[in-house]
PDB file of N, CA and C in Angstrom:
ATOM      1  N   MET R   1     115.387  88.902  93.005  1.00 80.00           N
ATOM      2  CA  MET R   1     114.054  88.349  93.009  1.00 80.00           C
ATOM      3  C   MET R   1     113.636  87.841  94.400  1.00 80.00           C
ATOM      4  N   PRO R   2     114.495  87.114  95.131  1.00 85.00           N
ATOM      5  CA  PRO R   2     114.075  86.675  96.468  1.00 85.00           C
ATOM      6  C   PRO R   2     113.858  87.840  97.431  1.00 85.00           C
ATOM      7  N   LEU R   3     114.640  88.904  97.291  1.00 86.00           N
ATOM      8  CA  LEU R   3     114.459  90.065  98.160  1.00 86.00           C
ATOM      9  C   LEU R   3     113.117  90.741  97.893  1.00 86.00           C
ATOM     10  N   ALA R   4     112.726  90.811  96.637  1.00 88.00           N
ATOM     11  CA  ALA R   4     111.431  91.395  96.287  1.00 88.00           C
ATOM     12  C   ALA R   4     110.287  90.569  96.870  1.00 88.00           C
ATOM     13  N   ALA R   5     110.430  89.264  96.857  1.00 92.00           N
ATOM     14  CA  ALA R   5     109.400  88.401  97.441  1.00 92.00           C
ATOM     15  C   ALA R   5     109.316  88.595  98.953  1.00 92.00           C
ATOM     16  N   CYS R   6     110.456  88.798  99.595  1.00 90.00           N
ATOM     17  CA  CYS R   6     110.465  89.036 101.047  1.00 90.00           C
ATOM     18  C   CYS R   6     109.805  90.364 101.394  1.00 90.00           C
ATOM     19  N   VAL R   7     110.083  91.396 100.614  1.00 90.00           N
ATOM     20  CA  VAL R   7     109.464  92.705 100.856  1.00 90.00           C
ATOM     21  C   VAL R   7     107.962  92.616 100.616  1.00 90.00           C
ATOM     22  N   TRP R   8     107.549  91.938  99.555  1.00 93.00           N
ATOM     23  CA  TRP R   8     106.126  91.777  99.265  1.00 93.00           C
ATOM     24  C   TRP R   8     105.427  91.032 100.402  1.00 93.00           C
ATOM     25  N   THR R   9     106.051  89.979 100.899  1.00 93.00           N
ATOM     26  CA  THR R   9     105.475  89.205 102.006  1.00 93.00           C
ATOM     27  C   THR R   9     105.383  90.045 103.272  1.00 93.00           C
ATOM     28  N   ALA R  10     106.416  90.823 103.557  1.00 93.00           N
ATOM     29  CA  ALA R  10     106.396  91.682 104.744  1.00 93.00           C
ATOM     30  C   ALA R  10     105.297  92.730 104.635  1.00 93.00           C
ATOM     31  N   GLU R  11     105.128  93.325 103.470  1.00 93.00           N
ATOM     32  CA  GLU R  11     104.065  94.306 103.283  1.00 93.00           C
ATOM     33  C   GLU R  11     102.690  93.664 103.398  1.00 93.00           C
ATOM     34  N   LEU R  12     102.549  92.438 102.917  1.00 95.00           N
ATOM     35  CA  LEU R  12     101.291  91.719 103.063  1.00 95.00           C
ATOM     36  C   LEU R  12     100.991  91.433 104.536  1.00 95.00           C
ATOM     37  N   LEU R  13     102.000  91.005 105.287  1.00 94.00           N
ATOM     38  CA  LEU R  13     101.816  90.739 106.719  1.00 94.00           C
ATOM     39  C   LEU R  13     101.437  92.004 107.477  1.00 94.00           C
ATOM     40  N   VAL R  14     102.066  93.111 107.143  1.00 94.00           N
ATOM     41  CA  VAL R  14     101.739  94.388 107.799  1.00 94.00           C
ATOM     42  C   VAL R  14     100.304  94.779 107.493  1.00 94.00           C
ATOM     43  N   SER R  15      99.900  94.670 106.248  1.00 94.00           N
ATOM     44  CA  SER R  15      98.543  95.078 105.892  1.00 94.00           C
ATOM     45  C   SER R  15      97.492  94.191 106.551  1.00 94.00           C
ATOM     46  N   ILE R  16      97.705  92.898 106.578  1.00 94.00           N
ATOM     47  CA  ILE R  16      96.748  91.998 107.233  1.00 94.00           C
ATOM     48  C   ILE R  16      96.710  92.257 108.729  1.00 94.00           C
ATOM     49  N   SER R  17      97.873  92.443 109.321  1.00 92.00           N
ATOM     50  CA  SER R  17      97.960  92.674 110.754  1.00 92.00           C
ATOM     51  C   SER R  17      97.235  93.953 111.170  1.00 92.00           C
ATOM     52  N   LEU R  18      97.488  95.040 110.468  1.00 90.00           N
ATOM     53  CA  LEU R  18      96.878  96.314 110.847  1.00 90.00           C
ATOM     54  C   LEU R  18      95.426  96.419 110.409  1.00 90.00           C
ATOM     55  N   LEU R  19      95.059  95.764 109.330  1.00 91.00           N
ATOM     56  CA  LEU R  19      93.679  95.827 108.856  1.00 91.00           C
ATOM     57  C   LEU R  19      92.730  95.060 109.770  1.00 91.00           C
ATOM     58  N   PHE R  20      93.145  93.882 110.196  1.00 91.00           N
ATOM     59  CA  PHE R  20      92.281  93.051 111.032  1.00 91.00           C
ATOM     60  C   PHE R  20      92.568  93.166 112.520  1.00 91.00           C
ATOM     61  N   GLY R  21      93.609  93.906 112.897  1.00 89.00           N
ATOM     62  CA  GLY R  21      93.950  94.039 114.313  1.00 89.00           C
ATOM     63  C   GLY R  21      94.459  92.742 114.894  1.00 89.00           C
ATOM     64  N   LEU R  22      95.197  91.984 114.120  1.00 91.00           N
ATOM     65  CA  LEU R  22      95.719  90.687 114.534  1.00 91.00           C
ATOM     66  C   LEU R  22      97.218  90.822 114.764  1.00 91.00           C
ATOM     67  N   PHE R  23      97.659  90.670 116.011  1.00 91.00           N
ATOM     68  CA  PHE R  23      99.058  90.889 116.388  1.00 91.00           C
ATOM     69  C   PHE R  23      99.520  92.256 115.868  1.00 91.00           C
ATOM     70  N   THR R  24      98.825  93.283 116.329  1.00 92.00           N
ATOM     71  CA  THR R  24      99.023  94.638 115.828  1.00 92.00           C
ATOM     72  C   THR R  24     100.428  95.153 116.094  1.00 92.00           C
ATOM     73  N   ARG R  25     100.963  94.889 117.270  1.00 92.00           N
ATOM     74  CA  ARG R  25     102.307  95.386 117.562  1.00 92.00           C
ATOM     75  C   ARG R  25     103.357  94.722 116.688  1.00 92.00           C
ATOM     76  N   PHE R  26     103.183  93.448 116.383  1.00 93.00           N
ATOM     77  CA  PHE R  26     104.112  92.787 115.475  1.00 93.00           C
ATOM     78  C   PHE R  26     104.067  93.444 114.102  1.00 93.00           C
ATOM     79  N   GLY R  27     102.864  93.703 113.615  1.00 93.00           N
ATOM     80  CA  GLY R  27     102.721  94.380 112.325  1.00 93.00           C
ATOM     81  C   GLY R  27     103.305  95.780 112.344  1.00 93.00           C
ATOM     82  N   ALA R  28     103.166  96.472 113.467  1.00 94.00           N
ATOM     83  CA  ALA R  28     103.710  97.821 113.575  1.00 94.00           C
ATOM     84  C   ALA R  28     105.238  97.804 113.628  1.00 94.00           C
ATOM     85  N   ILE R  29     105.813  96.821 114.301  1.00 95.00           N
ATOM     86  CA  ILE R  29     107.273  96.704 114.320  1.00 95.00           C
ATOM     87  C   ILE R  29     107.793  96.410 112.927  1.00 95.00           C
ATOM     88  N   LEU R  30     107.122  95.524 112.223  1.00 95.00           N
ATOM     89  CA  LEU R  30     107.517  95.210 110.854  1.00 95.00           C
ATOM     90  C   LEU R  30     107.337  96.424 109.941  1.00 95.00           C
ATOM     91  N   ALA R  31     106.275  97.187 110.155  1.00 95.00           N
ATOM     92  CA  ALA R  31     106.057  98.407 109.374  1.00 95.00           C
ATOM     93  C   ALA R  31     107.137  99.442 109.662  1.00 95.00           C
ATOM     94  N   THR R  32     107.585  99.517 110.911  1.00 95.00           N
ATOM     95  CA  THR R  32     108.667 100.435 111.256  1.00 95.00           C
ATOM     96  C   THR R  32     109.950 100.060 110.531  1.00 95.00           C
ATOM     97  N   ILE R  33     110.245  98.776 110.495  1.00 94.00           N
ATOM     98  CA  ILE R  33     111.458  98.322 109.801  1.00 94.00           C
ATOM     99  C   ILE R  33     111.371  98.632 108.308  1.00 94.00           C
ATOM    100  N   LEU R  34     110.216  98.377 107.694  1.00 93.00           N
ATOM    101  CA  LEU R  34     110.045  98.671 106.274  1.00 93.00           C
ATOM    102  C   LEU R  34     110.128 100.167 105.989  1.00 93.00           C
ATOM    103  N   ALA R  35     109.529 100.984 106.864  1.00 92.00           N
ATOM    104  CA  ALA R  35     109.564 102.432 106.663  1.00 92.00           C
ATOM    105  C   ALA R  35     110.971 102.986 106.869  1.00 92.00           C
ATOM    106  N   LEU R  36     111.706 102.433 107.838  1.00 92.00           N
ATOM    107  CA  LEU R  36     113.099 102.870 108.031  1.00 92.00           C
ATOM    108  C   LEU R  36     113.951 102.532 106.818  1.00 92.00           C
ATOM    109  N   GLN R  37     113.710 101.380 106.235  1.00 90.00           N
ATOM    110  CA  GLN R  37     114.444 100.992 105.038  1.00 90.00           C
ATOM    111  C   GLN R  37     114.147 101.953 103.887  1.00 90.00           C
ATOM    112  N   LEU R  38     112.895 102.352 103.744  1.00 87.00           N
ATOM    113  CA  LEU R  38     112.550 103.333 102.721  1.00 87.00           C
ATOM    114  C   LEU R  38     113.146 104.698 103.038  1.00 87.00           C
ATOM    115  N   TYR R  39     113.131 105.065 104.307  1.00 88.00           N
ATOM    116  CA  TYR R  39     113.665 106.361 104.733  1.00 88.00           C
ATOM    117  C   TYR R  39     115.155 106.461 104.439  1.00 88.00           C
ATOM    118  N   VAL R  40     115.888 105.419 104.737  1.00 88.00           N
ATOM    119  CA  VAL R  40     117.328 105.429 104.491  1.00 88.00           C
ATOM    120  C   VAL R  40     117.620 105.435 102.986  1.00 88.00           C
ATOM    121  N   GLY R  41     116.865 104.683 102.235  1.00 85.00           N
ATOM    122  CA  GLY R  41     117.153 104.553 100.812  1.00 85.00           C
ATOM    123  C   GLY R  41     116.639 105.673  99.941  1.00 85.00           C
ATOM    124  N   LEU R  42     115.517 106.296 100.325  1.00 83.00           N
ATOM    125  CA  LEU R  42     114.878 107.254  99.424  1.00 83.00           C
ATOM    126  C   LEU R  42     114.722 108.660  99.982  1.00 83.00           C
ATOM    127  N   ALA R  43     115.134 108.911 101.201  1.00 73.00           N
ATOM    128  CA  ALA R  43     114.877 110.209 101.828  1.00 73.00           C
ATOM    129  C   ALA R  43     115.586 111.353 101.122  1.00 73.00           C
ATOM    130  N   TYR R  44     116.701 111.104 100.509  1.00 79.00           N
ATOM    131  CA  TYR R  44     117.451 112.186  99.884  1.00 79.00           C
ATOM    132  C   TYR R  44     117.029 112.443  98.449  1.00 79.00           C
ATOM    133  N   THR R  45     116.128 111.646  97.918  1.00 81.00           N
ATOM    134  CA  THR R  45     115.652 111.864  96.552  1.00 81.00           C
ATOM    135  C   THR R  45     114.302 112.575  96.531  1.00 81.00           C
ATOM    136  N   GLU R  46     113.596 112.570  97.642  1.00 78.00           N
ATOM    137  CA  GLU R  46     112.277 113.192  97.715  1.00 78.00           C
ATOM    138  C   GLU R  46     112.222 114.078  98.946  1.00 78.00           C
ATOM    139  N   TRP R  47     111.028 114.563  99.244  1.00 80.00           N
ATOM    140  CA  TRP R  47     110.833 115.356 100.446  1.00 80.00           C
ATOM    141  C   TRP R  47     111.189 114.496 101.644  1.00 80.00           C
ATOM    142  N   ILE R  48     112.068 114.956 102.522  1.00 79.00           N
ATOM    143  CA  ILE R  48     112.679 114.113 103.544  1.00 79.00           C
ATOM    144  C   ILE R  48     111.656 113.577 104.554  1.00 79.00           C
ATOM    145  N   TRP R  49     110.582 114.321 104.830  1.00 82.00           N
ATOM    146  CA  TRP R  49     109.637 113.879 105.848  1.00 82.00           C
ATOM    147  C   TRP R  49     108.572 112.925 105.324  1.00 82.00           C
ATOM    148  N   THR R  50     108.575 112.645 104.046  1.00 81.00           N
ATOM    149  CA  THR R  50     107.595 111.693 103.515  1.00 81.00           C
ATOM    150  C   THR R  50     107.734 110.338 104.201  1.00 81.00           C
ATOM    151  N   TYR R  51     108.940 109.834 104.257  1.00 84.00           N
ATOM    152  CA  TYR R  51     109.164 108.525 104.875  1.00 84.00           C
ATOM    153  C   TYR R  51     109.371 108.647 106.382  1.00 84.00           C
ATOM    154  N   GLY R  52     109.763 109.824 106.840  1.00 86.00           N
ATOM    155  CA  GLY R  52     109.863 110.053 108.284  1.00 86.00           C
ATOM    156  C   GLY R  52     108.507 109.953 108.966  1.00 86.00           C
ATOM    157  N   MET R  53     107.475 110.454 108.296  1.00 91.00           N
ATOM    158  CA  MET R  53     106.126 110.348 108.856  1.00 91.00           C
ATOM    159  C   MET R  53     105.648 108.904 108.902  1.00 91.00           C
ATOM    160  N   LEU R  54     106.043 108.103 107.920  1.00 90.00           N
ATOM    161  CA  LEU R  54     105.696 106.681 107.946  1.00 90.00           C
ATOM    162  C   LEU R  54     106.330 105.984 109.147  1.00 90.00           C
ATOM    163  N   VAL R  55     107.577 106.335 109.438  1.00 92.00           N
ATOM    164  CA  VAL R  55     108.270 105.756 110.589  1.00 92.00           C
ATOM    165  C   VAL R  55     107.566 106.162 111.880  1.00 92.00           C
ATOM    166  N   LEU R  56     107.239 107.449 112.014  1.00 93.00           N
ATOM    167  CA  LEU R  56     106.576 107.923 113.230  1.00 93.00           C
ATOM    168  C   LEU R  56     105.188 107.315 113.402  1.00 93.00           C
ATOM    169  N   LEU R  57     104.448 107.158 112.322  1.00 92.00           N
ATOM    170  CA  LEU R  57     103.127 106.537 112.408  1.00 92.00           C
ATOM    171  C   LEU R  57     103.225 105.077 112.842  1.00 92.00           C
ATOM    172  N   ALA R  58     104.195 104.366 112.314  1.00 92.00           N
ATOM    173  CA  ALA R  58     104.375 102.970 112.718  1.00 92.00           C
ATOM    174  C   ALA R  58     104.787 102.881 114.183  1.00 92.00           C
ATOM    175  N   LEU R  59     105.613 103.822 114.654  1.00 94.00           N
ATOM    176  CA  LEU R  59     106.007 103.825 116.065  1.00 94.00           C
ATOM    177  C   LEU R  59     104.826 104.123 116.985  1.00 94.00           C
ATOM    178  N   VAL R  60     103.882 104.923 116.516  1.00 93.00           N
ATOM    179  CA  VAL R  60     102.663 105.169 117.301  1.00 93.00           C
ATOM    180  C   VAL R  60     101.883 103.871 117.469  1.00 93.00           C
ATOM    181  N   PHE R  61     101.793 103.083 116.415  1.00 91.00           N
ATOM    182  CA  PHE R  61     101.087 101.803 116.514  1.00 91.00           C
ATOM    183  C   PHE R  61     101.822 100.803 117.398  1.00 91.00           C
ATOM    184  N   VAL R  62     103.126 100.936 117.522  1.00 91.00           N
ATOM    185  CA  VAL R  62     103.870 100.087 118.452  1.00 91.00           C
ATOM    186  C   VAL R  62     103.531 100.473 119.887  1.00 91.00           C
ATOM    187  N   ALA R  63     103.416 101.769 120.145  1.00 91.00           N
ATOM    188  CA  ALA R  63     103.205 102.249 121.514  1.00 91.00           C
ATOM    189  C   ALA R  63     101.763 102.102 121.993  1.00 91.00           C
ATOM    190  N   VAL R  64     100.805 102.211 121.085  1.00 88.00           N
ATOM    191  CA  VAL R  64      99.389 102.192 121.453  1.00 88.00           C
ATOM    192  C   VAL R  64      98.795 100.833 121.091  1.00 88.00           C
ATOM    193  N   PRO R  65      98.047 100.201 121.984  1.00 82.00           N
ATOM    194  CA  PRO R  65      97.421  98.907 121.644  1.00 82.00           C
ATOM    195  C   PRO R  65      96.219  99.107 120.719  1.00 82.00           C
ATOM    196  N   ALA R  66      96.479  99.364 119.459  1.00 83.00           N
ATOM    197  CA  ALA R  66      95.438  99.766 118.519  1.00 83.00           C
ATOM    198  C   ALA R  66      94.467  98.636 118.187  1.00 83.00           C
ATOM    199  N   GLY R  67      94.919  97.411 118.126  1.00 80.00           N
ATOM    200  CA  GLY R  67      94.049  96.313 117.735  1.00 80.00           C
ATOM    201  C   GLY R  67      93.082  95.872 118.807  1.00 80.00           C
ATOM    202  N   ARG R  68      93.182  96.454 119.995  1.00 81.00           N
ATOM    203  CA  ARG R  68      92.317  96.030 121.103  1.00 81.00           C
ATOM    204  C   ARG R  68      91.005  96.790 121.166  1.00 81.00           C
ATOM    205  N   ARG R  69      90.684  97.533 120.138  1.00 83.00           N
ATOM    206  CA  ARG R  69      89.410  98.248 120.107  1.00 83.00           C
ATOM    207  C   ARG R  69      88.397  97.529 119.218  1.00 83.00           C
ATOM    208  N   LEU R  70      88.735  97.321 117.966  1.00 86.00           N
ATOM    209  CA  LEU R  70      87.808  96.690 117.032  1.00 86.00           C
ATOM    210  C   LEU R  70      88.427  95.504 116.309  1.00 86.00           C
ATOM    211  N   GLY R  71      89.601  95.073 116.711  1.00 86.00           N
ATOM    212  CA  GLY R  71      90.289  94.012 115.995  1.00 86.00           C
ATOM    213  C   GLY R  71      90.213  92.674 116.693  1.00 86.00           C
ATOM    214  N   VAL R  72      90.905  91.727 116.136  1.00 89.00           N
ATOM    215  CA  VAL R  72      90.979  90.378 116.692  1.00 89.00           C
ATOM    216  C   VAL R  72      91.728  90.392 118.022  1.00 89.00           C
ATOM    217  N   ASP R  73      92.626  91.355 118.202  1.00 86.00           N
ATOM    218  CA  ASP R  73      93.378  91.448 119.457  1.00 86.00           C
ATOM    219  C   ASP R  73      92.475  91.674 120.661  1.00 86.00           C
ATOM    220  N   LEU R  74      91.301  92.258 120.456  1.00 86.00           N
ATOM    221  CA  LEU R  74      90.333  92.438 121.538  1.00 86.00           C
ATOM    222  C   LEU R  74      89.942  91.090 122.130  1.00 86.00           C
ATOM    223  N   TRP R  75      89.771  90.108 121.284  1.00 90.00           N
ATOM    224  CA  TRP R  75      89.418  88.757 121.720  1.00 90.00           C
ATOM    225  C   TRP R  75      90.645  87.964 122.150  1.00 90.00           C
ATOM    226  N   LEU R  76      91.773  88.206 121.498  1.00 87.00           N
ATOM    227  CA  LEU R  76      92.975  87.409 121.705  1.00 87.00           C
ATOM    228  C   LEU R  76      93.761  87.804 122.949  1.00 87.00           C
ATOM    229  N   ALA R  77      93.791  89.080 123.282  1.00 87.00           N
ATOM    230  CA  ALA R  77      94.630  89.576 124.383  1.00 87.00           C
ATOM    231  C   ALA R  77      94.295  88.945 125.739  1.00 87.00           C
ATOM    232  N   PRO R  78      93.028  88.879 126.160  1.00 86.00           N
ATOM    233  CA  PRO R  78      92.749  88.272 127.462  1.00 86.00           C
ATOM    234  C   PRO R  78      93.103  86.784 127.522  1.00 86.00           C
ATOM    235  N   ARG R  79      92.939  86.093 126.415  1.00 88.00           N
ATOM    236  CA  ARG R  79      93.249  84.662 126.399  1.00 88.00           C
ATOM    237  C   ARG R  79      94.747  84.417 126.486  1.00 88.00           C
ATOM    238  N   LEU R  80      95.535  85.241 125.796  1.00 88.00           N
ATOM    239  CA  LEU R  80      96.985  85.100 125.885  1.00 88.00           C
ATOM    240  C   LEU R  80      97.493  85.531 127.262  1.00 88.00           C
ATOM    241  N   GLU R  81      96.852  86.524 127.839  1.00 86.00           N
ATOM    242  CA  GLU R  81      97.252  86.970 129.174  1.00 86.00           C
ATOM    243  C   GLU R  81      96.973  85.888 130.218  1.00 86.00           C
ATOM    244  N   ALA R  82      95.845  85.203 130.096  1.00 88.00           N
ATOM    245  CA  ALA R  82      95.518  84.125 131.026  1.00 88.00           C
ATOM    246  C   ALA R  82      96.445  82.931 130.839  1.00 88.00           C
ATOM    247  N   ALA R  83      96.771  82.631 129.596  1.00 89.00           N
ATOM    248  CA  ALA R  83      97.663  81.504 129.323  1.00 89.00           C
ATOM    249  C   ALA R  83      99.118  81.855 129.601  1.00 89.00           C
ATOM    250  N   GLY R  84      99.427  83.142 129.708  1.00 84.00           N
ATOM    251  CA  GLY R  84     100.799  83.569 129.953  1.00 84.00           C
ATOM    252  C   GLY R  84     101.332  83.172 131.306  1.00 84.00           C
ATOM    253  N   HIS R  85     100.445  82.898 132.239  1.00 86.00           N
ATOM    254  CA  HIS R  85     100.890  82.449 133.560  1.00 86.00           C
ATOM    255  C   HIS R  85     101.442  81.028 133.523  1.00 86.00           C
ATOM    256  N   ARG R  86     101.029  80.272 132.515  1.00 89.00           N
ATOM    257  CA  ARG R  86     101.456  78.879 132.421  1.00 89.00           C
ATOM    258  C   ARG R  86     102.474  78.634 131.311  1.00 89.00           C
ATOM    259  N   HIS R  87     102.383  79.371 130.231  1.00 89.00           N
ATOM    260  CA  HIS R  87     103.227  79.095 129.068  1.00 89.00           C
ATOM    261  C   HIS R  87     104.065  80.313 128.705  1.00 89.00           C
ATOM    262  N   ARG R  88     105.327  80.091 128.487  1.00 89.00           N
ATOM    263  CA  ARG R  88     106.241  81.174 128.127  1.00 89.00           C
ATOM    264  C   ARG R  88     105.935  81.714 126.729  1.00 89.00           C
ATOM    265  N   LEU R  89     105.574  80.827 125.803  1.00 89.00           N
ATOM    266  CA  LEU R  89     105.281  81.260 124.437  1.00 89.00           C
ATOM    267  C   LEU R  89     104.054  82.176 124.401  1.00 89.00           C
ATOM    268  N   ALA R  90     103.060  81.895 125.215  1.00 87.00           N
ATOM    269  CA  ALA R  90     101.876  82.755 125.283  1.00 87.00           C
ATOM    270  C   ALA R  90     102.230  84.112 125.872  1.00 87.00           C
ATOM    271  N   ARG R  91     103.145  84.146 126.810  1.00 86.00           N
ATOM    272  CA  ARG R  91     103.591  85.407 127.398  1.00 86.00           C
ATOM    273  C   ARG R  91     104.310  86.261 126.352  1.00 86.00           C
ATOM    274  N   ILE R  92     105.144  85.620 125.527  1.00 87.00           N
ATOM    275  CA  ILE R  92     105.862  86.342 124.472  1.00 87.00           C
ATOM    276  C   ILE R  92     104.886  86.809 123.401  1.00 87.00           C
ATOM    277  N   ALA R  93     103.961  85.949 122.999  1.00 86.00           N
ATOM    278  CA  ALA R  93     102.961  86.322 121.986  1.00 86.00           C
ATOM    279  C   ALA R  93     102.033  87.410 122.501  1.00 86.00           C
ATOM    280  N   GLY R  94     101.804  87.449 123.808  1.00 83.00           N
ATOM    281  CA  GLY R  94     100.954  88.480 124.394  1.00 83.00           C
ATOM    282  C   GLY R  94     101.512  89.874 124.242  1.00 83.00           C
ATOM    283  N   TRP R  95     102.834  90.005 124.133  1.00 84.00           N
ATOM    284  CA  TRP R  95     103.399  91.326 123.949  1.00 84.00           C
ATOM    285  C   TRP R  95     103.147  91.848 122.542  1.00 84.00           C
ATOM    286  N   PHE R  96     103.022  90.969 121.577  1.00 85.00           N
ATOM    287  CA  PHE R  96     102.805  91.387 120.190  1.00 85.00           C
ATOM    288  C   PHE R  96     101.354  91.677 119.875  1.00 85.00           C
ATOM    289  N   VAL R  97     100.474  91.484 120.842  1.00 84.00           N
ATOM    290  CA  VAL R  97      99.044  91.733 120.642  1.00 84.00           C
ATOM    291  C   VAL R  97      98.738  93.180 120.919  1.00 84.00           C
TER     292      VAL R  97
END
């Protein structure tokens, strides 16, 4: 039961992150982890590339700053970049935007 709650919470975080463009890279990294878990567990019972494509799509979102077009990251990225010169936490959070 606790594992199911953790998976549900992770899926909720991924959906909110990618839907609103809020910390998009963090959501994409979490989506990659979830898709890899599905790929390892279910790839041999179904068509093997079903979950492989999910992994590749999540990796594309990690590589491309997707939330900086129409998402909250468009507003958040410059502010974290400016604050990153003074605060280490802002510099770390800036990478997840």
